[in-house]
Short mmCIF file of C-alpha atoms in Angstrom, two decimals:
data_model
loop_
_atom_site.label_atom_id
_atom_site.label_comp_id
_atom_site.label_asym_id
_atom_site.label_seq_id
_atom_site.Cartn_x
_atom_site.Cartn_y
_atom_site.Cartn_z
CA MET A 1 7.30 45.51 1.44
CA ALA A 2 8.76 46.07 -2.04
CA ALA A 3 11.34 43.35 -1.40
CA SER A 4 8.69 40.82 -0.42
CA ALA A 5 6.61 41.76 -3.48
CA ALA A 6 9.68 41.29 -5.70
CA TYR A 7 10.40 37.96 -4.01
CA ALA A 8 6.79 36.84 -4.53
CA GLY A 9 7.01 37.90 -8.18
CA LEU A 10 10.24 35.98 -8.74
CA ARG A 11 8.80 32.97 -6.95
CA GLY A 12 5.74 33.14 -9.22
CA PHE A 13 7.95 33.16 -12.33
CA ALA A 14 10.01 30.28 -10.98
CA ASP A 15 6.86 28.25 -10.28
CA LEU A 16 5.53 28.97 -13.76
CA ALA A 17 8.88 27.99 -15.32
CA HIS A 18 8.75 24.74 -13.37
CA ASP A 19 5.14 24.10 -14.51
CA VAL A 20 6.10 24.74 -18.13
CA PHE A 21 8.92 22.19 -17.95
CA ALA A 22 6.66 19.74 -16.17
CA ARG A 23 3.96 20.08 -18.83
CA LEU A 24 6.17 19.99 -21.95
CA GLY A 25 4.49 16.68 -22.72
CA ALA A 26 1.39 18.69 -23.69
CA LEU A 27 3.20 19.43 -26.96
CA SER A 28 2.41 15.89 -28.06
CA SER A 29 -1.26 16.85 -28.36
CA ALA A 30 -2.30 17.84 -31.90
CA PRO A 31 -4.15 21.08 -30.99
CA VAL A 32 -1.22 22.24 -28.86
CA ARG A 33 1.24 21.51 -31.67
CA GLU A 34 -1.03 23.53 -33.93
CA VAL A 35 -0.78 26.49 -31.55
CA LEU A 36 3.01 26.02 -31.42
CA ALA A 37 3.25 26.08 -35.21
CA ARG A 38 1.01 29.16 -35.40
CA GLN A 39 3.05 31.01 -32.79
CA VAL A 40 6.38 30.10 -34.43
CA HIS A 41 5.01 31.31 -37.76
CA LYS A 42 3.75 34.56 -36.25
CA VAL A 43 6.95 35.25 -34.35
CA GLY A 44 9.14 34.29 -37.28
CA VAL A 45 7.35 36.33 -39.90
CA ALA A 46 7.01 39.37 -37.65
CA THR A 47 10.61 39.41 -36.52
CA LEU A 48 12.74 37.96 -39.31
CA SER A 49 11.32 40.23 -41.98
CA ALA A 50 12.38 43.28 -39.98
CA MET A 51 15.98 42.22 -39.58
CA VAL A 52 17.84 42.12 -42.86
CA ILE A 53 18.97 45.73 -43.21
CA ARG A 54 19.48 46.28 -39.50
CA ALA A 55 21.67 43.18 -39.13
CA ALA A 56 23.85 43.94 -42.14
CA GLY A 57 24.09 47.56 -41.04
CA ILE A 58 25.31 46.61 -37.57
CA GLY A 59 27.94 44.26 -39.00
CA THR A 60 29.23 47.00 -41.32
CA LEU A 61 29.19 49.56 -38.55
CA ILE A 62 31.29 47.38 -36.26
CA ILE A 63 33.93 46.70 -38.90
CA ALA A 64 33.96 50.32 -40.08
CA TYR A 65 34.20 51.61 -36.52
CA THR A 66 37.09 49.35 -35.53
CA THR A 67 38.93 49.92 -38.80
CA TYR A 68 38.58 53.69 -39.06
CA VAL A 69 38.09 54.94 -35.51
CA LEU A 70 40.32 52.48 -33.70
CA ALA A 71 42.69 52.19 -36.67
CA ALA A 72 42.63 48.41 -36.28
CA ASP A 73 43.66 45.92 -38.93
CA ALA A 74 41.20 43.56 -40.61
CA ALA A 75 42.00 40.66 -38.26
CA PHE A 76 41.24 42.75 -35.17
CA ALA A 77 38.08 44.16 -36.75
CA VAL A 78 36.83 40.64 -37.43
CA ARG A 79 37.68 39.57 -33.86
CA ILE A 80 35.60 42.48 -32.57
CA LEU A 81 32.82 41.48 -34.96
CA ILE A 82 32.85 37.95 -33.57
CA TRP A 83 32.96 39.11 -29.98
CA ALA A 84 30.21 41.67 -30.43
CA VAL A 85 27.90 40.01 -32.91
CA LEU A 86 28.25 36.39 -31.91
CA ARG A 87 28.48 36.81 -28.19
CA GLU A 88 26.85 40.02 -27.04
CA ILE A 89 25.05 42.28 -29.49
CA GLY A 90 23.65 39.48 -31.62
CA PRO A 91 21.64 37.67 -28.94
CA LEU A 92 20.62 40.94 -27.29
CA PHE A 93 19.57 42.65 -30.52
CA ALA A 94 17.63 39.57 -31.60
CA VAL A 95 15.73 39.31 -28.33
CA ILE A 96 14.95 43.03 -28.32
CA MET A 97 13.45 42.59 -31.80
CA LEU A 98 11.52 39.59 -30.51
CA ILE A 99 10.12 41.60 -27.60
CA MET A 100 9.20 44.61 -29.72
CA ARG A 101 7.70 42.79 -32.69
CA SER A 102 6.18 39.66 -31.18
CA GLY A 103 6.17 40.01 -27.41
CA THR A 104 3.97 43.10 -27.58
CA ALA A 105 1.60 41.48 -30.08
CA MET A 106 1.25 38.32 -28.03
CA ALA A 107 0.76 40.13 -24.73
CA ALA A 108 -1.98 42.21 -26.38
CA GLU A 109 -3.60 39.13 -27.93
CA PHE A 110 -3.62 37.29 -24.61
CA ALA A 111 -4.98 40.29 -22.73
CA LEU A 112 -7.79 40.54 -25.30
CA MET A 113 -8.53 36.84 -24.93
CA ARG A 114 -8.79 37.38 -21.18
CA GLU A 115 -11.07 40.39 -21.58
CA ARG A 116 -13.32 38.58 -24.07
CA GLY A 117 -13.75 35.69 -21.61
CA GLU A 118 -12.04 33.17 -23.90
CA LEU A 119 -9.71 31.97 -21.16
CA GLN A 120 -12.60 31.39 -18.80
CA ALA A 121 -14.44 29.45 -21.50
CA LEU A 122 -11.32 27.33 -22.08
CA ARG A 123 -11.06 26.55 -18.38
CA MET A 124 -14.74 25.63 -18.19
CA THR A 125 -14.17 23.26 -21.11
CA ARG A 126 -11.41 21.67 -19.00
CA ILE A 127 -8.72 22.85 -21.39
CA ARG A 128 -5.82 23.99 -19.24
CA VAL A 129 -4.53 27.41 -20.25
CA LEU A 130 -1.08 26.25 -19.18
CA ASP A 131 -1.16 23.35 -21.63
CA TYR A 132 -2.98 25.01 -24.50
CA ILE A 133 -1.45 28.49 -24.45
CA VAL A 134 1.49 28.91 -22.06
CA VAL A 135 3.53 25.83 -23.00
CA PRO A 136 3.35 26.31 -26.79
CA THR A 137 3.92 30.06 -26.49
CA VAL A 138 7.01 29.68 -24.32
CA ALA A 139 8.28 26.90 -26.58
CA ALA A 140 7.60 29.00 -29.69
CA MET A 141 9.34 32.06 -28.23
CA THR A 142 12.34 29.96 -27.20
CA LEU A 143 12.76 28.15 -30.51
CA SER A 144 12.05 31.26 -32.56
CA ASN A 145 14.55 33.30 -30.62
CA VAL A 146 17.28 30.77 -31.38
CA ALA A 147 16.41 30.94 -35.08
CA ILE A 148 16.19 34.74 -35.02
CA THR A 149 19.53 35.06 -33.23
CA PHE A 150 21.39 32.81 -35.68
CA TYR A 151 19.69 34.54 -38.60
CA PHE A 152 20.73 37.91 -37.22
CA GLN A 153 24.30 36.75 -36.70
CA LEU A 154 24.53 35.27 -40.17
CA LEU A 155 23.25 38.49 -41.72
CA ALA A 156 25.41 40.71 -39.54
CA VAL A 157 28.60 38.76 -40.16
CA ALA A 158 28.04 38.05 -43.85
CA GLY A 159 26.45 41.42 -44.61
CA GLY A 160 29.03 43.25 -42.54
CA MET A 161 31.93 41.57 -44.29
CA LEU A 162 30.38 41.99 -47.71
CA LEU A 163 29.61 45.67 -47.27
CA SER A 164 32.99 46.27 -45.66
CA ALA A 165 34.71 44.63 -48.61
CA LEU A 166 32.80 46.91 -50.95
CA LEU A 167 33.29 50.11 -48.99
CA MET A 168 36.75 49.69 -47.50
CA GLU A 169 40.11 48.56 -48.71
CA VAL A 170 39.78 45.03 -47.38
CA SER A 171 39.07 41.96 -49.47
CA LEU A 172 36.18 39.68 -48.65
CA ALA A 173 38.48 36.66 -48.75
CA GLU A 174 40.79 38.24 -46.19
CA LEU A 175 37.89 39.04 -43.86
CA ALA A 176 36.44 35.54 -44.26
CA GLU A 177 39.83 33.97 -43.55
CA HIS A 178 40.17 35.97 -40.33
CA PHE A 179 36.63 35.09 -39.36
CA PHE A 180 37.03 31.34 -39.72
CA ALA A 181 40.35 31.47 -37.92
CA ALA A 182 38.91 33.34 -34.93
CA ALA A 183 35.39 31.87 -34.57
CA THR A 184 35.08 28.77 -32.39
CA LEU A 185 32.41 26.24 -31.61
CA TRP A 186 32.21 27.74 -28.14
CA ASP A 187 30.87 30.98 -29.68
CA LEU A 188 27.97 29.01 -31.11
CA VAL A 189 27.30 27.18 -27.85
CA TYR A 190 27.44 30.46 -25.95
CA THR A 191 24.94 32.03 -28.35
CA LEU A 192 22.70 28.98 -28.25
CA ILE A 193 22.46 28.95 -24.46
CA LYS A 194 21.83 32.68 -24.30
CA SER A 195 19.19 32.72 -26.99
CA LEU A 196 17.39 29.75 -25.43
CA GLY A 197 17.38 31.49 -22.06
CA PHE A 198 16.29 34.84 -23.48
CA GLY A 199 13.43 33.35 -25.49
CA PHE A 200 12.23 31.26 -22.57
CA LEU A 201 12.19 34.27 -20.24
CA VAL A 202 10.38 36.51 -22.72
CA GLY A 203 7.78 33.78 -23.32
CA LEU A 204 7.16 33.46 -19.58
CA VAL A 205 6.88 37.20 -18.99
CA VAL A 206 4.53 37.70 -21.95
CA CYS A 207 2.28 34.90 -20.71
CA VAL A 208 2.27 36.15 -17.11
CA HIS A 209 1.22 39.69 -18.05
CA GLY A 210 -0.92 38.90 -21.08
CA LEU A 211 -2.89 36.07 -19.51
CA GLY A 212 -2.96 37.65 -16.05
CA ILE A 213 -1.35 34.65 -14.35
CA GLY A 214 -0.89 34.92 -10.61
CA GLY A 215 -3.52 37.60 -10.17
CA ARG A 216 -1.82 40.17 -12.44
CA GLN A 217 -5.07 41.13 -14.20
CA ALA A 218 -3.93 44.37 -15.84
CA GLU A 219 -5.82 46.20 -18.58
CA LEU A 220 -4.57 45.68 -22.12
CA PRO A 221 -2.23 48.71 -22.46
CA GLU A 222 -0.76 48.12 -19.02
CA ALA A 223 -0.33 44.41 -19.66
CA VAL A 224 1.62 45.13 -22.86
CA SER A 225 3.73 47.81 -21.23
CA ARG A 226 4.58 45.57 -18.25
CA ALA A 227 5.35 42.64 -20.53
CA VAL A 228 7.83 44.73 -22.51
CA MET A 229 9.53 46.33 -19.52
CA GLN A 230 9.83 43.14 -17.49
CA SER A 231 11.01 41.18 -20.51
CA ILE A 232 13.86 43.63 -20.99
CA VAL A 233 14.75 43.55 -17.29
CA ALA A 234 14.63 39.73 -17.25
CA VAL A 235 16.84 39.51 -20.34
CA LEU A 236 19.42 41.96 -18.98
CA LEU A 237 19.54 40.14 -15.64
CA PHE A 238 19.96 36.80 -17.35
CA ASN A 239 22.69 38.27 -19.53
CA ALA A 240 24.55 39.61 -16.50
CA VAL A 241 24.26 36.37 -14.53
CA PHE A 242 25.30 34.31 -17.53
CA ALA A 243 28.33 36.52 -18.18
CA TYR A 244 29.26 36.22 -14.51
CA LEU A 245 28.98 32.43 -14.63
CA VAL A 246 31.01 32.17 -17.84
CA PHE A 247 33.62 34.88 -17.48
CA GLY A 248 33.56 35.40 -13.72
CA VAL A 249 33.07 39.14 -14.02
CA LEU A 250 30.06 41.39 -13.82
CA PHE A 251 29.45 45.08 -14.53
CA PHE A 252 32.63 45.61 -16.52
CA GLY A 253 34.77 43.77 -14.00
CA ILE A 254 33.50 45.58 -10.88
CA VAL A 255 32.13 42.31 -9.49
CA ARG A 256 34.44 39.32 -9.82
CA ALA A 257 33.88 35.65 -9.07
CA PRO A 258 36.02 34.30 -6.25
CA ALA A 259 39.20 32.60 -7.47
CA MET B 1 -32.68 15.57 -8.05
CA SER B 2 -36.00 15.03 -9.73
CA GLY B 3 -36.01 16.03 -13.37
CA LEU B 4 -33.50 15.52 -16.13
CA ARG B 5 -34.29 18.87 -17.70
CA LEU B 6 -33.99 21.76 -15.31
CA ARG B 7 -34.03 25.52 -15.50
CA VAL B 8 -32.99 28.32 -13.25
CA THR B 9 -32.98 32.09 -13.56
CA ALA B 10 -29.93 33.78 -12.05
CA PRO B 11 -30.61 37.18 -10.50
CA THR B 12 -27.30 38.67 -11.60
CA ARG B 13 -24.31 37.98 -13.88
CA PRO B 14 -21.95 37.21 -10.99
CA ALA B 15 -24.50 34.69 -9.70
CA ARG B 16 -24.61 33.06 -13.13
CA GLU B 17 -20.81 32.96 -13.29
CA SER B 18 -20.62 31.46 -9.82
CA LEU B 19 -23.10 28.77 -10.84
CA LEU B 20 -21.18 27.93 -14.04
CA GLY B 21 -17.85 27.97 -12.18
CA PHE B 22 -19.11 25.51 -9.61
CA LEU B 23 -20.79 23.16 -12.07
CA THR B 24 -17.78 22.98 -14.37
CA GLY B 25 -15.45 22.26 -11.46
CA LEU B 26 -13.63 25.58 -11.72
CA ASP B 27 -14.66 26.46 -8.17
CA GLU B 28 -14.58 23.87 -5.44
CA GLN B 29 -17.37 25.52 -3.46
CA PRO B 30 -20.40 27.48 -4.64
CA SER B 31 -19.89 31.15 -3.94
CA GLY B 32 -22.18 34.14 -3.54
CA TYR B 33 -25.43 34.30 -1.57
CA TRP B 34 -27.78 33.21 -4.33
CA VAL B 35 -25.90 30.05 -5.29
CA GLU B 36 -24.61 29.19 -1.85
CA ALA B 37 -27.78 29.75 0.10
CA CYS B 38 -30.49 28.84 -2.39
CA PHE B 39 -29.08 26.10 -4.61
CA ALA B 40 -25.94 24.69 -3.03
CA GLU B 41 -27.37 21.25 -2.37
CA PRO B 42 -29.14 20.64 -5.71
CA LEU B 43 -26.05 21.91 -7.53
CA ARG B 44 -23.78 19.63 -5.51
CA ALA B 45 -26.08 16.74 -6.32
CA LEU B 46 -25.91 17.64 -10.02
CA ARG B 47 -22.13 17.84 -9.91
CA GLU B 48 -21.80 14.55 -8.12
CA ALA B 49 -24.17 12.86 -10.52
CA CYS B 50 -22.35 14.10 -13.61
CA GLY B 51 -18.72 14.21 -12.46
CA GLU B 52 -16.41 15.88 -14.93
CA ARG B 53 -18.69 15.27 -17.88
CA VAL B 54 -20.22 18.71 -17.86
CA ALA B 55 -20.26 20.91 -20.95
CA VAL B 56 -21.48 24.47 -21.28
CA ALA B 57 -23.14 25.98 -24.35
CA PHE B 58 -22.04 29.55 -23.67
CA GLU B 59 -24.14 32.64 -24.34
CA ASP B 60 -21.44 33.93 -26.72
CA GLY B 61 -20.34 30.51 -27.89
CA GLY B 62 -17.18 30.61 -25.77
CA LEU B 63 -15.20 30.62 -29.01
CA LEU B 64 -11.54 31.44 -29.59
CA GLN B 65 -11.03 34.19 -32.15
CA SER B 66 -7.72 32.66 -33.18
CA LEU B 67 -9.49 29.62 -34.68
CA ASP B 68 -12.23 29.52 -37.25
CA ALA B 69 -15.64 28.59 -35.87
CA TRP B 70 -15.64 25.01 -37.12
CA ARG B 71 -12.24 24.29 -35.58
CA ASN B 72 -13.59 25.71 -32.34
CA VAL B 73 -16.23 22.99 -32.43
CA LEU B 74 -13.63 20.25 -32.70
CA LEU B 75 -11.07 21.74 -30.29
CA PRO B 76 -12.29 20.12 -27.02
CA VAL B 77 -12.73 16.78 -28.75
CA SER B 78 -9.22 16.76 -30.17
CA PHE B 79 -7.69 18.26 -27.02
CA HIS B 80 -9.11 15.71 -24.62
CA ALA B 81 -8.61 12.88 -27.10
CA ALA B 82 -11.22 10.96 -25.12
CA HIS B 83 -13.59 10.94 -28.05
CA ASP B 84 -13.43 9.47 -31.51
CA SER B 85 -12.82 12.66 -33.47
CA ARG B 86 -14.35 11.30 -36.68
CA ALA B 87 -17.53 10.32 -34.86
CA ALA B 88 -17.58 13.72 -33.15
CA ARG B 89 -17.23 15.44 -36.50
CA LEU B 90 -20.17 13.46 -37.85
CA ARG B 91 -22.23 14.26 -34.75
CA ALA B 92 -21.47 17.95 -35.19
CA GLN B 93 -22.47 17.82 -38.86
CA GLY B 94 -25.69 16.07 -37.85
CA ILE B 95 -26.60 18.75 -35.32
CA LEU B 96 -25.92 21.53 -37.82
CA ALA B 97 -27.94 19.72 -40.46
CA ALA B 98 -30.91 19.66 -38.08
CA VAL B 99 -31.10 23.44 -38.38
CA GLY B 100 -30.23 23.49 -42.08
CA ARG B 101 -26.58 24.49 -41.74
CA ARG B 102 -23.30 22.94 -42.91
CA PRO B 103 -19.74 23.05 -41.56
CA GLU B 104 -18.71 25.05 -44.65
CA ASP B 105 -20.87 27.92 -43.34
CA PHE B 106 -18.59 28.18 -40.32
CA MET B 107 -15.10 28.36 -41.75
CA ALA B 108 -14.87 32.05 -40.85
CA SER B 109 -13.59 33.66 -37.69
CA PRO B 110 -16.16 33.72 -34.86
CA ALA B 111 -15.98 37.53 -35.00
CA GLN B 112 -17.80 37.38 -38.33
CA LEU B 113 -20.72 35.32 -37.01
CA SER B 114 -24.04 36.63 -35.75
CA LEU B 115 -25.00 36.08 -32.12
CA PHE B 116 -27.29 33.23 -33.13
CA GLU B 117 -24.53 31.56 -35.13
CA LYS B 118 -22.08 31.91 -32.26
CA ARG B 119 -24.59 30.31 -29.91
CA LEU B 120 -25.34 27.59 -32.44
CA ILE B 121 -21.65 26.74 -32.79
CA GLY B 122 -21.20 26.94 -29.02
CA PHE B 123 -24.09 24.50 -28.58
CA VAL B 124 -22.65 22.09 -31.14
CA LYS B 125 -19.23 22.32 -29.47
CA ALA B 126 -20.76 21.35 -26.12
CA ALA B 127 -23.15 18.71 -27.45
CA VAL B 128 -20.54 16.74 -29.43
CA LEU B 129 -18.80 16.01 -26.13
CA GLU B 130 -21.89 13.97 -25.16
CA PRO B 131 -21.87 15.38 -21.64
CA GLN B 132 -23.77 13.93 -18.71
CA LEU B 133 -24.86 17.48 -17.94
CA LEU B 134 -25.33 20.06 -20.66
CA VAL B 135 -25.50 23.57 -19.21
CA ILE B 136 -27.31 25.92 -21.55
CA ASP B 137 -26.19 29.44 -20.83
CA ARG B 138 -29.10 31.84 -21.66
CA LEU B 139 -29.23 30.76 -25.29
CA PHE B 140 -32.74 32.12 -25.86
CA GLU B 141 -32.09 35.63 -24.65
CA GLU B 142 -31.61 38.50 -27.13
CA LEU B 143 -32.56 36.33 -30.12
CA GLY B 144 -35.41 36.63 -32.62
CA HIS B 145 -38.42 34.30 -32.51
CA GLU B 146 -37.24 32.03 -35.34
CA GLU B 147 -33.76 31.76 -33.88
CA GLN B 148 -35.21 30.88 -30.50
CA LYS B 149 -37.27 28.14 -32.17
CA SER B 150 -34.12 26.75 -33.79
CA ILE B 151 -32.37 26.62 -30.43
CA ALA B 152 -35.43 24.98 -28.84
CA SER B 153 -35.42 22.33 -31.57
CA LEU B 154 -31.75 21.62 -30.85
CA LEU B 155 -32.45 21.18 -27.15
CA GLU B 156 -35.26 18.80 -28.04
CA LEU B 157 -32.94 16.93 -30.40
CA PHE B 158 -30.33 16.51 -27.65
CA HIS B 159 -32.99 15.28 -25.24
CA ARG B 160 -34.35 12.76 -27.75
CA ARG B 161 -30.89 11.49 -28.56
CA TYR B 162 -29.70 11.28 -24.95
CA PRO B 163 -32.92 10.88 -22.96
CA LEU B 164 -31.12 10.04 -19.71
CA ARG B 165 -28.67 12.91 -19.76
CA ARG B 166 -29.31 16.09 -17.86
CA MET B 167 -29.75 19.61 -19.14
CA LEU B 168 -29.76 22.78 -17.08
CA TYR B 169 -30.95 26.01 -18.67
CA VAL B 170 -29.45 29.06 -16.95
CA GLY B 171 -31.15 32.34 -17.78
CA LEU B 172 -30.78 35.89 -16.63
CA SER B 173 -34.43 36.59 -17.35
CA GLU B 174 -37.51 34.41 -17.69
CA SER B 175 -37.67 32.79 -21.12
CA PRO B 176 -40.84 33.10 -23.24
CA PRO B 177 -43.38 30.39 -22.39
CA GLY B 178 -43.19 27.26 -24.51
CA LEU B 179 -39.50 27.41 -25.29
CA LEU B 180 -38.54 25.52 -22.18
CA ALA B 181 -41.47 23.09 -22.16
CA GLY B 182 -40.46 20.07 -20.15
CA PHE B 183 -37.82 21.96 -18.15
CA GLU B 184 -38.59 21.91 -14.43
CA PRO B 185 -37.40 24.67 -12.10
CA LEU B 186 -34.27 23.77 -10.16
CA GLU B 187 -35.43 23.10 -6.61
CA ARG B 188 -34.55 25.77 -4.09
CA GLU B 189 -33.56 24.56 -0.67
CA GLU B 190 -36.49 24.34 1.75
CA ALA B 191 -34.89 26.40 4.49
CA ILE B 192 -34.56 29.38 2.19
CA GLN B 193 -37.99 29.33 0.67
#
């Protein structure tokens, strides 16, 4: 019973994802672009402004931890910074911020629109909710998450190195040299794919629970709560599957891809 | 389908919603006893006669809170892109002018408007689409006498401007006499009467 419900849920998300891709052309319409711009602005302002200190703090913490606790040299500390911030913590931290700051707000806004009858009025005016709300929201979440992730990484790496240079006996030039020697284009591609996937998934989940797509007509508090919880689950699953596809290992090496 | 201006009083809210859902094409079949058994045929005839060109002037305006009221008016026009948006803007200004209002009065969020203003903007939003069937969703109810007269004058204006287009007034209670002069009752099916 639970398995079939989970399957139906996943199938619903897959169908919605397909519909979103199929209707991306709706973004050429002026009112839809307006919604896209508004959502990007809302997501950006809400999330980016909350990031500066946290990002720099995480960068410093990673370098300080590897240098003092693991007694590593500056080169190793920077390699850990790249691995953690560029590949794992950066995209995850950014999407968690996106879910907490913007995902909750959007799910609540959509649930209110549903309760006020605005969605019904849109449908009766022959304005498809998929075109007018879902497509721009998913696009806005996806694009914003990429921007947020790179912003977070920039702040974490730059802030981390700067603060480390001030607080520890390592020069900024030395840290920067190690960074540019160790970072590769692949790190950026890896981050880009992850942040696109994370943002897309969060956008879908927020729309499904906020707008009550597929018969999920929950009350406002429940819609927000479900949107947050399922967004986190979806992001973690995507992260695990992506790591498995890229590195061939899952759950700290317990599951390995066939040779 | 005899008259071009029709009226019907729905016994309940779900009945009204079923009627609106069917006329706007949201529901393929009329649902609920009242709509299905009493008015299915005349409603089907209305839908066939008007196709997709049906617009509803909602009881609460049907406005999005995320847009200011004036942009709500222009949203369907710009979304469907089937209308000349400049001409639609002028039509909307003309309708507002008929009741002594200007677009500048409606640059605020719909939440800040009175019920009459919401209905006025909702009517303008529907009328600028120049629909073949304009469904008027209980616009007279819960308004003062002067406001009701303003709405009645707008309905008259629409009828004069588009004499061959249909209007259907949907109420939840009988409207005061005189306001719907010229509106004939929607015919119930013979077998039910």
